[in-house]
Coordinates of C-alpha atoms in Angstrom, one line a residue:
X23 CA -17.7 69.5 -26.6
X24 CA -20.4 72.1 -25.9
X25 CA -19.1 74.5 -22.6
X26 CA -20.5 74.1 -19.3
X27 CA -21.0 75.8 -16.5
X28 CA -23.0 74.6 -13.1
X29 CA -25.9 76.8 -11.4
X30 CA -24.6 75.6 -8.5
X31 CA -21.8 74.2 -6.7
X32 CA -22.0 71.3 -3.5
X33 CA -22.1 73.1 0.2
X34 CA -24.1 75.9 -1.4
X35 CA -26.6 74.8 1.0
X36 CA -29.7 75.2 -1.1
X37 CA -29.3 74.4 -4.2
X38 CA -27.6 71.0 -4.5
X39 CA -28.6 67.4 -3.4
X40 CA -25.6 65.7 -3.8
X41 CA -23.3 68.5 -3.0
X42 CA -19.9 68.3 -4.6
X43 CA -20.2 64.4 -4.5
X44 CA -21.6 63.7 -7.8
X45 CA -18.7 62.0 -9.0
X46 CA -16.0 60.9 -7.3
X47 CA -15.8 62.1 -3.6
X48 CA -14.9 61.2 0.0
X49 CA -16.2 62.5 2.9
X50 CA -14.3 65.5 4.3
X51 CA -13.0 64.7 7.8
X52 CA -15.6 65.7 10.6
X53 CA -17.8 67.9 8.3
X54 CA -20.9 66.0 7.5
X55 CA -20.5 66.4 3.7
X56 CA -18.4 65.1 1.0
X57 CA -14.8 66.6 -0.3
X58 CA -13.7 66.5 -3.7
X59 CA -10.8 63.6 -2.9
X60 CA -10.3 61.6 -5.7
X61 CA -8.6 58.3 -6.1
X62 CA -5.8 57.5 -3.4
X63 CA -7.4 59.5 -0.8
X64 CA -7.1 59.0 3.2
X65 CA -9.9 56.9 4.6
X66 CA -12.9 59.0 5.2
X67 CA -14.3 59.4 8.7
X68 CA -16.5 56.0 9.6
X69 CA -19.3 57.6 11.8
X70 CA -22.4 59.1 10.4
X71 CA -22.7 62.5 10.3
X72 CA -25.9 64.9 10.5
X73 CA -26.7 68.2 8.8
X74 CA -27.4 71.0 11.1
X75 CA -28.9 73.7 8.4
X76 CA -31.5 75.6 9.8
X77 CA -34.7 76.6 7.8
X78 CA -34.0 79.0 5.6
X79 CA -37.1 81.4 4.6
X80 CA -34.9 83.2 2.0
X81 CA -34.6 79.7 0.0
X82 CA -38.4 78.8 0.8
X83 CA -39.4 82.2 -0.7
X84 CA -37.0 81.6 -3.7
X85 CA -39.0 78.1 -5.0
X86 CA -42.1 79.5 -4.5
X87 CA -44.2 79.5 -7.5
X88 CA -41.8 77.2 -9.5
X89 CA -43.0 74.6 -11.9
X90 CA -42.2 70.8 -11.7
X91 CA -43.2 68.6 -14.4
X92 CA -46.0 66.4 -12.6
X93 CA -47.1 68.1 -10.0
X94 CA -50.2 65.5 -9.1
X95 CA -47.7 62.5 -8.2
X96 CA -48.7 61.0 -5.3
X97 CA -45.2 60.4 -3.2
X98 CA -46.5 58.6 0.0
X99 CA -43.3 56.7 1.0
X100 CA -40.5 58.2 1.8
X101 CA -37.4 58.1 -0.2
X102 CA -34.6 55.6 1.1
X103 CA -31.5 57.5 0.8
X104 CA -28.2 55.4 1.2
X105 CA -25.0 57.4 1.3
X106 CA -22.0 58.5 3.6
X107 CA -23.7 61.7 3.9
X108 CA -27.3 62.6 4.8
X109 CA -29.1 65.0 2.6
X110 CA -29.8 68.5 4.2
X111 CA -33.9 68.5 4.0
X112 CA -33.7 72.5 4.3
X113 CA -32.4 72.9 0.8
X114 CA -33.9 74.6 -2.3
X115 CA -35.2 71.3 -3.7
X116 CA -36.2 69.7 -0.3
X117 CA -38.4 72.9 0.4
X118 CA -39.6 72.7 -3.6
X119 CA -40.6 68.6 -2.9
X120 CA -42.4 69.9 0.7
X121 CA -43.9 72.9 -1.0
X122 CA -45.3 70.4 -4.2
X123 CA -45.7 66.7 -2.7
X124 CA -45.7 67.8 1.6
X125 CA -44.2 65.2 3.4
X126 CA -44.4 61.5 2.7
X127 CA -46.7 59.4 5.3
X128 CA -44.8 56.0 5.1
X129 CA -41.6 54.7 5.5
X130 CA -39.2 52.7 7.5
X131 CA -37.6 54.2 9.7
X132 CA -40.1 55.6 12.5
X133 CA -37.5 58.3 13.5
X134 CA -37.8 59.9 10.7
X135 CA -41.3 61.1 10.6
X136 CA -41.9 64.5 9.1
X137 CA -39.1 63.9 7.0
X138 CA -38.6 62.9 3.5
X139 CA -36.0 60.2 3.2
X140 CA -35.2 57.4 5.6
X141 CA -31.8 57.2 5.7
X142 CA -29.0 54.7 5.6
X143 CA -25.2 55.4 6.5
X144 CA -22.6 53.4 5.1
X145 CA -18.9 53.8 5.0
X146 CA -17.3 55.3 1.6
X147 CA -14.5 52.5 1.4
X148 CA -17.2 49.3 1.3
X149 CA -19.9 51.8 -0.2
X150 CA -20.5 50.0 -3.5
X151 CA -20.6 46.4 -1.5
X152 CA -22.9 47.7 0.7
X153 CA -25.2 48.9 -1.9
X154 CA -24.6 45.3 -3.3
X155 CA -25.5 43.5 -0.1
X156 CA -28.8 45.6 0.5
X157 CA -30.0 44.7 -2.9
X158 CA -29.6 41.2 -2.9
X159 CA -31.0 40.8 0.6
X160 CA -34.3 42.8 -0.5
X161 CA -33.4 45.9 1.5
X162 CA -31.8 47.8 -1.0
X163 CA -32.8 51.8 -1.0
X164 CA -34.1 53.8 -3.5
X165 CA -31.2 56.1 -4.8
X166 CA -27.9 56.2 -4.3
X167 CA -25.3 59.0 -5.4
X168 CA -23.9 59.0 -9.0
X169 CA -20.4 58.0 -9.0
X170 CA -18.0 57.7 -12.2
X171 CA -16.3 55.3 -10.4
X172 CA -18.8 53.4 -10.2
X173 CA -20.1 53.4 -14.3
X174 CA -20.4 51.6 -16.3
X175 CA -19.1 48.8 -13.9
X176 CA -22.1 49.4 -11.4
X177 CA -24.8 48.8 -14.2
X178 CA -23.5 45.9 -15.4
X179 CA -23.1 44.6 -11.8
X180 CA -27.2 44.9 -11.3
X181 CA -27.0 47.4 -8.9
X182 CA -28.6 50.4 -10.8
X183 CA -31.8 50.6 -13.1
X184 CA -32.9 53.2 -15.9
X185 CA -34.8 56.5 -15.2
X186 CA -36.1 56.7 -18.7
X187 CA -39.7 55.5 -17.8
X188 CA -39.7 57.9 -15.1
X189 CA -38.1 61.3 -15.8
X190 CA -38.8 63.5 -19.1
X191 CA -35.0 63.7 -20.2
X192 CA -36.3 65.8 -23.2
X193 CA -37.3 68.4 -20.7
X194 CA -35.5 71.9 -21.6
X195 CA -34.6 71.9 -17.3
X196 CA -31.7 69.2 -19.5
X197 CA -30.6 71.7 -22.7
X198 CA -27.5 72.6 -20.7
X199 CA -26.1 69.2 -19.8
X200 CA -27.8 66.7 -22.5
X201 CA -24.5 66.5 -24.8
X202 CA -22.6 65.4 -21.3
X203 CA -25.7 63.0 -20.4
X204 CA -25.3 61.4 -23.6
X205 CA -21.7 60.0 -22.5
X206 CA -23.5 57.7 -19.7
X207 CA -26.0 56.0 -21.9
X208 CA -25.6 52.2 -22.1
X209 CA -27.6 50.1 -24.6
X210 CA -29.6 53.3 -25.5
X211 CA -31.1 53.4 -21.8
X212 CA -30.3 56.6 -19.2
X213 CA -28.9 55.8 -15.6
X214 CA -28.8 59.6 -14.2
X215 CA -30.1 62.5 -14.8
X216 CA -27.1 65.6 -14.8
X217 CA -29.6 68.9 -14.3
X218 CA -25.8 70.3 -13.4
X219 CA -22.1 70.9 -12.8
X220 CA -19.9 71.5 -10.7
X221 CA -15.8 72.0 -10.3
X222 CA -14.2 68.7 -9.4
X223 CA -11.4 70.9 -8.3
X224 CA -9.8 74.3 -8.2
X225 CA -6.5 75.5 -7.3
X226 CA -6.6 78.1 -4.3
X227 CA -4.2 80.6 -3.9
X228 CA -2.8 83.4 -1.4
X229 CA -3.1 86.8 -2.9
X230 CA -0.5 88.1 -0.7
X231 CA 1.7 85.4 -1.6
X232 CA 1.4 85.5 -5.2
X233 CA 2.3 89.6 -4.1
X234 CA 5.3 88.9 -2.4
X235 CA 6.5 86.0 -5.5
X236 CA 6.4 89.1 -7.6
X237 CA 4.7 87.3 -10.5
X238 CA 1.3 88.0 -12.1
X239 CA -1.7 87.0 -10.5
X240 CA -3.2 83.9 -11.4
X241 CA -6.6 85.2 -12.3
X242 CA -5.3 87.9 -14.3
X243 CA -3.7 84.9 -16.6
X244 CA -6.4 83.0 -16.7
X245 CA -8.8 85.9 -17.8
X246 CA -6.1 87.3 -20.5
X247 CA -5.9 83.4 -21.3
X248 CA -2.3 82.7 -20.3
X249 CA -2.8 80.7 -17.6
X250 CA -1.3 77.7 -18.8
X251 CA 1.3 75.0 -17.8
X252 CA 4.1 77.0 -19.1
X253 CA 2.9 80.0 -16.9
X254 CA 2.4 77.9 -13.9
X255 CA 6.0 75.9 -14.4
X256 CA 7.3 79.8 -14.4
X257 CA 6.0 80.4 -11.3
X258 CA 5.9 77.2 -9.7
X259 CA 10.2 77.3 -10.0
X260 CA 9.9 80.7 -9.1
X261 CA 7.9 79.9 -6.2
X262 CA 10.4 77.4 -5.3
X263 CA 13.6 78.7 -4.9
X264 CA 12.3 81.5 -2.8
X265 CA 13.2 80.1 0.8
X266 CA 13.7 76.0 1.8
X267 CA 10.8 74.2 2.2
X268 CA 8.3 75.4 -0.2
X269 CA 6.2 73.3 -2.6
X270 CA 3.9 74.1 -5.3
X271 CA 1.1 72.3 -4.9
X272 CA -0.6 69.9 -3.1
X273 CA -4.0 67.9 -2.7
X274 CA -5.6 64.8 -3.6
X275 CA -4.9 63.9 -7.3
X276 CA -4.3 66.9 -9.5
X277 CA -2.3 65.5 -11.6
X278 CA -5.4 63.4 -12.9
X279 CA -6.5 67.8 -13.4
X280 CA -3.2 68.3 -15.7
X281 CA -3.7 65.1 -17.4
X282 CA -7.7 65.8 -18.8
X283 CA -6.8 69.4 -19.8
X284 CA -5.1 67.8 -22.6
X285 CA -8.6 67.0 -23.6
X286 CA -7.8 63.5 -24.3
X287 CA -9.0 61.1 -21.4
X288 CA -6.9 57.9 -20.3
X289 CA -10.2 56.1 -20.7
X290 CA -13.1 57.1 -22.8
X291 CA -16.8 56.1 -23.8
X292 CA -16.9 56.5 -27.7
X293 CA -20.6 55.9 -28.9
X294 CA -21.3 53.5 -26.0
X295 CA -18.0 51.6 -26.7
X296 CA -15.1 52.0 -24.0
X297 CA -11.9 52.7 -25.5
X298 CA -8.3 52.8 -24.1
X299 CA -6.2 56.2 -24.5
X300 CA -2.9 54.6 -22.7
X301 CA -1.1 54.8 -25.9
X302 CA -2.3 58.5 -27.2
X303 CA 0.6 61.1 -27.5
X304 CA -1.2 63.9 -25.7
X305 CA -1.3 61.2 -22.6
X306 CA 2.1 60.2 -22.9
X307 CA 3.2 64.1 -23.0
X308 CA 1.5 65.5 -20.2
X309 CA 3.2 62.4 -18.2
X310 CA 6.5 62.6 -19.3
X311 CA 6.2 66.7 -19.1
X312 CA 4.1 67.8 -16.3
X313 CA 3.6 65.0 -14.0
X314 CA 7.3 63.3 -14.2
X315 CA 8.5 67.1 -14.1
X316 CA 6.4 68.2 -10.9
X317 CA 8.3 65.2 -9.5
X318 CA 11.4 65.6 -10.9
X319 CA 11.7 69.1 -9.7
X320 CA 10.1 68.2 -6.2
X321 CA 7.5 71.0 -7.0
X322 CA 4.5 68.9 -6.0
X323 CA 4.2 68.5 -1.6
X324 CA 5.4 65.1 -1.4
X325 CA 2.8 63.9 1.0
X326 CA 3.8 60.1 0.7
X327 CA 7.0 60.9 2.2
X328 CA 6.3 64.0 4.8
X329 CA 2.7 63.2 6.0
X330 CA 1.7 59.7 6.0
X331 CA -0.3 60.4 2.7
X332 CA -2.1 63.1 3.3
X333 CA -2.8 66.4 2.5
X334 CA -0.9 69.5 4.5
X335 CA -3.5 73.1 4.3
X336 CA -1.1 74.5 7.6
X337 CA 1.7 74.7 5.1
X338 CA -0.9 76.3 2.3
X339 CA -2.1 78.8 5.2
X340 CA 2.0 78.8 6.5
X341 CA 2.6 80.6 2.7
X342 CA 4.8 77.1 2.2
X343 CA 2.4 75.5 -0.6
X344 CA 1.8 77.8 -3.2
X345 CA -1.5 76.3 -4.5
X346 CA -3.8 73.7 -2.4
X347 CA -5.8 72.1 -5.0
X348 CA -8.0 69.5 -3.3
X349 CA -11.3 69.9 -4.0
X350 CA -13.4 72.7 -5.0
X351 CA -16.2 75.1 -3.0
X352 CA -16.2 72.5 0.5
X353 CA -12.4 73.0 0.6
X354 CA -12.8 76.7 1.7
X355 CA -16.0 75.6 4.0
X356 CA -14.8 73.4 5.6
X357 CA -10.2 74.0 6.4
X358 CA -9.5 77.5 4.5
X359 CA -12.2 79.8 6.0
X360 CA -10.7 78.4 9.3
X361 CA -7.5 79.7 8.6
X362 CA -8.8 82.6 7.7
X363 CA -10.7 83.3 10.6
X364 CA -7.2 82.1 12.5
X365 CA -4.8 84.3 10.7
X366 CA -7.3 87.4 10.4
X367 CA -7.1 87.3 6.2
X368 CA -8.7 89.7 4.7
X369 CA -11.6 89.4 2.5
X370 CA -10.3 88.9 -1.1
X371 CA -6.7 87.0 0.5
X372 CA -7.6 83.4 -1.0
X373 CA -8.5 83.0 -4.5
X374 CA -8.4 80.4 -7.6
X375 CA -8.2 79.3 -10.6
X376 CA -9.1 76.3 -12.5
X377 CA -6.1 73.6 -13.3
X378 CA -4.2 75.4 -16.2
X379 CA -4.3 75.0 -20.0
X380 CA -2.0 72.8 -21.5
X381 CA -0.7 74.9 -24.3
X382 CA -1.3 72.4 -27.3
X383 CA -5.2 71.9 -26.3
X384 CA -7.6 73.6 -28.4
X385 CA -9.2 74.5 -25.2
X386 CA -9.2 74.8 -21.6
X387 CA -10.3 71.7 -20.8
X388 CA -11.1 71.2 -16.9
X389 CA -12.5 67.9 -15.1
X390 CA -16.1 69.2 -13.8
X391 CA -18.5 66.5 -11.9
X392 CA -22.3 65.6 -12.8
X393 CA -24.4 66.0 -10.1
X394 CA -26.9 63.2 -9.7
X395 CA -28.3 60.2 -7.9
X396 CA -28.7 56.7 -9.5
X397 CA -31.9 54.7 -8.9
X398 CA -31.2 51.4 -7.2
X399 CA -32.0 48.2 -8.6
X400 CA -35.7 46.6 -6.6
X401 CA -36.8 49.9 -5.4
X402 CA -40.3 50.7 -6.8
X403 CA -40.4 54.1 -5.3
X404 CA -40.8 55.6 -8.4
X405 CA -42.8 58.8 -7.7
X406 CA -40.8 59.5 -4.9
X407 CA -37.5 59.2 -7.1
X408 CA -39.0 61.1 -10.4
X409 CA -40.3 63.4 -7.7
X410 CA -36.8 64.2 -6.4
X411 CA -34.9 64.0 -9.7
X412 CA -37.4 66.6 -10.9
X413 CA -37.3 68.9 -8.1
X414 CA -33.1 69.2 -7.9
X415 CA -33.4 70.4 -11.4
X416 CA -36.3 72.8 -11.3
X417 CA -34.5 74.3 -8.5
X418 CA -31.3 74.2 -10.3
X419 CA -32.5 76.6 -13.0
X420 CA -33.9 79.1 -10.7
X421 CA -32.2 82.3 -10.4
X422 CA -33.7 83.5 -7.4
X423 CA -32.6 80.0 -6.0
X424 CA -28.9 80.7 -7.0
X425 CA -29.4 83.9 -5.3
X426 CA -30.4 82.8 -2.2
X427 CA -27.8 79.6 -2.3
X428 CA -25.3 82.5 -2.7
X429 CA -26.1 84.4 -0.3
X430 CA -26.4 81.5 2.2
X431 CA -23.1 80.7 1.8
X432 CA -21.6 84.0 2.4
X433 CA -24.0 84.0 5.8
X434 CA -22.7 80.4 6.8
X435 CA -19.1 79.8 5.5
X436 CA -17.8 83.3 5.2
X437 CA -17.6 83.3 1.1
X438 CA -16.4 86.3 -0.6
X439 CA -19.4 86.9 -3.0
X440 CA -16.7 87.6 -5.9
X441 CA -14.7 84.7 -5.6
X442 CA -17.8 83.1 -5.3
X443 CA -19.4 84.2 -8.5
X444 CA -15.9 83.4 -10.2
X445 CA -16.6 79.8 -9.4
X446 CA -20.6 80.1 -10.6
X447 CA -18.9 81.8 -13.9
X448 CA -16.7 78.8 -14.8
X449 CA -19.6 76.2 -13.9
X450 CA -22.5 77.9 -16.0
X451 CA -24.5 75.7 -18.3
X452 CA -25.6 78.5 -20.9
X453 CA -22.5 78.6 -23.2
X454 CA -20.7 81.5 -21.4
X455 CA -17.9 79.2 -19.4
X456 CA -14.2 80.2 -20.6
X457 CA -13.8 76.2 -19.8
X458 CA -15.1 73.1 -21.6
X459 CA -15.7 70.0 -19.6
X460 CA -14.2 66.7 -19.8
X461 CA -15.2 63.2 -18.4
X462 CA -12.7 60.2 -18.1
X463 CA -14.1 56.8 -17.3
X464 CA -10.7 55.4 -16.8
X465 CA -12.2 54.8 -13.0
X466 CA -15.3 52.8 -13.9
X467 CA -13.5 49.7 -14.5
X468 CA -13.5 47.9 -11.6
X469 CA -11.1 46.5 -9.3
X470 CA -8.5 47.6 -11.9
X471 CA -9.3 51.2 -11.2
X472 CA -9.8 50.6 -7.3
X473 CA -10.3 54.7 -6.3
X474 CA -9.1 53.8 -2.9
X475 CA -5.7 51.8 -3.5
X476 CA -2.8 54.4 -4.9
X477 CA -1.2 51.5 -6.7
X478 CA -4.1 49.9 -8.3
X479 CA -3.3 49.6 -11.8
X480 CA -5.4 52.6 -13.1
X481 CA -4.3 54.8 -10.2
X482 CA -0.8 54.5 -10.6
X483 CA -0.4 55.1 -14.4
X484 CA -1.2 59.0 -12.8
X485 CA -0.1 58.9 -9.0
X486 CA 3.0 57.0 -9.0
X487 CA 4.0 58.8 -12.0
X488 CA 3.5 62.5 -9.9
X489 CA 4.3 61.1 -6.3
X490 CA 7.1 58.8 -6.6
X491 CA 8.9 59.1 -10.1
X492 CA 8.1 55.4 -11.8
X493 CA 8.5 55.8 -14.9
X494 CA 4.6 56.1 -16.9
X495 CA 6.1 53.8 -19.9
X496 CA 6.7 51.2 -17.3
X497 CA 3.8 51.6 -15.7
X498 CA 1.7 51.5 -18.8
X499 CA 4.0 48.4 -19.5
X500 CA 3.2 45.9 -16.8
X501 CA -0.6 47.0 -15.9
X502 CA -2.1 47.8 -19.9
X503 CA -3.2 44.0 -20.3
X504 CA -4.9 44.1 -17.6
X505 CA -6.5 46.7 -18.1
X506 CA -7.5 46.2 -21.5
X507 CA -9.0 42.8 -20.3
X508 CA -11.4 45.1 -18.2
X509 CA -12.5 47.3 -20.9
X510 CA -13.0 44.0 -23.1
X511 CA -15.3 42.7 -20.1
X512 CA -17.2 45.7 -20.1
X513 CA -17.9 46.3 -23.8
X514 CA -18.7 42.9 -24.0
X515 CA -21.5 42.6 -21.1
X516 CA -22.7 45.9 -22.9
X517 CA -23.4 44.8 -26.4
X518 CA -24.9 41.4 -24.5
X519 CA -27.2 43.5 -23.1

């Protein structure tokens, strides 16, 4: 699988659309954009939230001059946006679109003149009926954000249409994703366009903590290419039996992390056909190894027994939880760089590394997210969608864009520009990542693979395993048939077209 690495990452204000969320997010509580929790997660916050970015001239400057395919489309409606999140209009491909198309005149909603989407809000746990409810009663919107949760299930449910009439997917702004893009082709027809990458998560660290352990830095490991799960059980014990009530790691789902750098995905799309991995011996040894060991050994937070379910970054800031590993760039935005303002950290305190390497893997396979939008079934906005695909990945490739994303986010959120060009490094899509991304559609299945429910079949082969001990050959035991019905149902509504 060809290395990747994203030109951008989500709350770098102005390069991304969709943020971190192009895959599988919630939203982060009170923040206004979406975190990196993956399956099992809290319930999100249910009110609408706004962006408060102000106009940036750096990133207006930086898309000056930059070429979009078409530039003559005429985009006079606006572009219905329906999400849990609204899209900040101030960034790099929102001033590109302005700068190109202006403004559209129409559109829906009269409160959002001057602007270019309308926008409807709706809650991440019903977001997929929702979406299903608007179509069917005409008022569907236009895009909607890519989720593999939601694919290939959402296709076949009529919710999403192709984008291969309408954006030039042989365009070289798509050399650095195209072998990923392949992967979500259905019946030989496209459904989103990746123009890039980002971390699905990272595992943040104290340096001072790591200091104090005695043990070698993380990022020194990873760049001499030790950082592995032996290293990390080393220091994770370590870590452990320096003082009572320390854990190794917490977050939302990293042990689904551990199980895809085995490079061998629970559930995967082979040629167009979905195929079931339940059974592979790479899967059943990074259960019965990593994730029945973290719990074994109490290393992981135990967040279904101390905190209702949810994550604890006090203990993280406390020096109590050795790595916080929920999410990736909106994690320090929006809880760490708090606690560092709090505790008066300096500079270069927090760092990261990606999930590490399990030993036997040919690589250092890490679980990145595609950044894209899905275009809804019934909306005939077409312009205004190849419009938008087109300008989030003209922008995308722009260096001076990256710059001025870069430097945004040191101005807003208080980055450190070298941890922050750490995270850039591993994300890039020109062949120089140390990591190699991997997809797993083991959460496109349906109500099998329910991302909200813990114990949902799907979940649970990977959270009950890591949270609560069961036993994965048990798991895999009672809920496979099931499962394996689902994947039947979907390969079968594919080859029927």
């Amino acid at each position: 699988m060809k290395k990747i690495k994203a030109i951008a990452s989500a709350l770098l204000a102005g390069m991304m659309v969709l943020t971190l969320t192009a895959c599988d997010e919630t939203p982060a509580e009170n923040s206004g954009t979406p975190n990196s929790g993956a399956p099992g997660t809290t319930a999100p916050t249910t009110t609408p939230t706004q962006t408060t970015f102000d106009t940036d001239p750096a990133v207006q400057d930086a898309v000056k001059g930059l070429e979009v395919e078409d530039p003559t489309l005429e985009v006079t409606d606006r572009i219905h946006w329906m999400a849990w999140w609204e899209i900040d209009e101030t960034n790099a491909e929102a001033e590109l679109f302005k700068e190109i198309y202006g403004v559209p005149e129409k559109g829906v909603q009269p409160e959002r003149n001057g602007k270019i989407f309308d926008y409807t809000y709706v809650a991440y746990g019903g977001r997929f009926d929702s979406l299903g409810t608007a179509i069917a009663a005409d008022e569907g919107p236009d895009i909607f954000p890519f989720e593999i949760y939601d694919f290939p299930y959402g296709v076949l449910r009529g919710r999403y249409q192709p984008i291969d009439d309408i954006v030039n997917l042989d365009s070289p702004k798509f050399d650095g994703t195209r072998d990923l893009m392949e992967k979500f082709v259905l019946n030989g027809k496209h459904y989103c366009a990746f123009w890039q990458i980002s971390m699905n998560n990272l595992f943040y660290y104290r340096k001072s903590v790591i200091g104090d352990l005695g043990v070698e830095d993380p990022r020194t490991l990873f760049e001499q290419g030790k950082w592995d799960w032996d290293a990390f059980l080393d220091m994770a014990r370590k870590f452990q039996q320096s003082g009572e009530g320390k854990y190794v790691i917490d977050g939302f789902n990293p042990e689904n992390d551990f199980v895809l750098s085995t490079g061998t995905p629970m559930v995967a799309n082979n040629d167009g056909v979905i195929v079931s991995n339940l059974r592979d011996p790479a899967v059943e040894r990074v259960e019965n190894q990593m994730l029945a060991v973290l719990q074994q050994e109490n290393l992981r937070y135990p967040r279904h027994e101390l905190n209702s379910y949810s994550v604890n970054p006090k203990m993280f800031a406390d020096g109590d939880i050795l790595f916080y590993a929920d999410g990736a760039t909106w994690v320090w935005e929006s809880t760490l760089s708090k606690y560092a303002k709090k505790f008066a950290w300096d500079d270069d305190e927090v760092q990261c590394v990606p999930c590490p390497k399990d030993p036997q893997a040919d690589a250092h396979y890490v679980t990145l997210k595609q950044d894209s939008l899905m275009w809804c079934k019934g909306s005939d906005n077409a312009n205004g969608v190849s419009a938008w695909i087109d300008c989030c990945a003209t922008a995308a490739q722009s260096p001076d864009v990256k710059e001025a994303a870069i430097q945004q986010a040191i101005d807003k959120y208080n980055w450190n520009r070298e941890l922050l060009e750490f995270i850039y490094s591993l994300t890039a899509v020109d062949g120089t990542s140390p990591v190699t991304p991997i997809v797993d559609f083991k959460g496109g299945l349906g109500t099998v693979s329910d991302s909200s429910a813990t114990e949902a079949p799907v979940q649970s082969l990977t959270n009950l395993v890591y949270l609560t001990g069961e036993s994965y050959t048990a798991l895999r035991e009672t809920h496979e048939p099931a499962i394996l019905a689902a994947i039947d149902d979907i390969n079968k509504a594919v080859s029927n077209g």
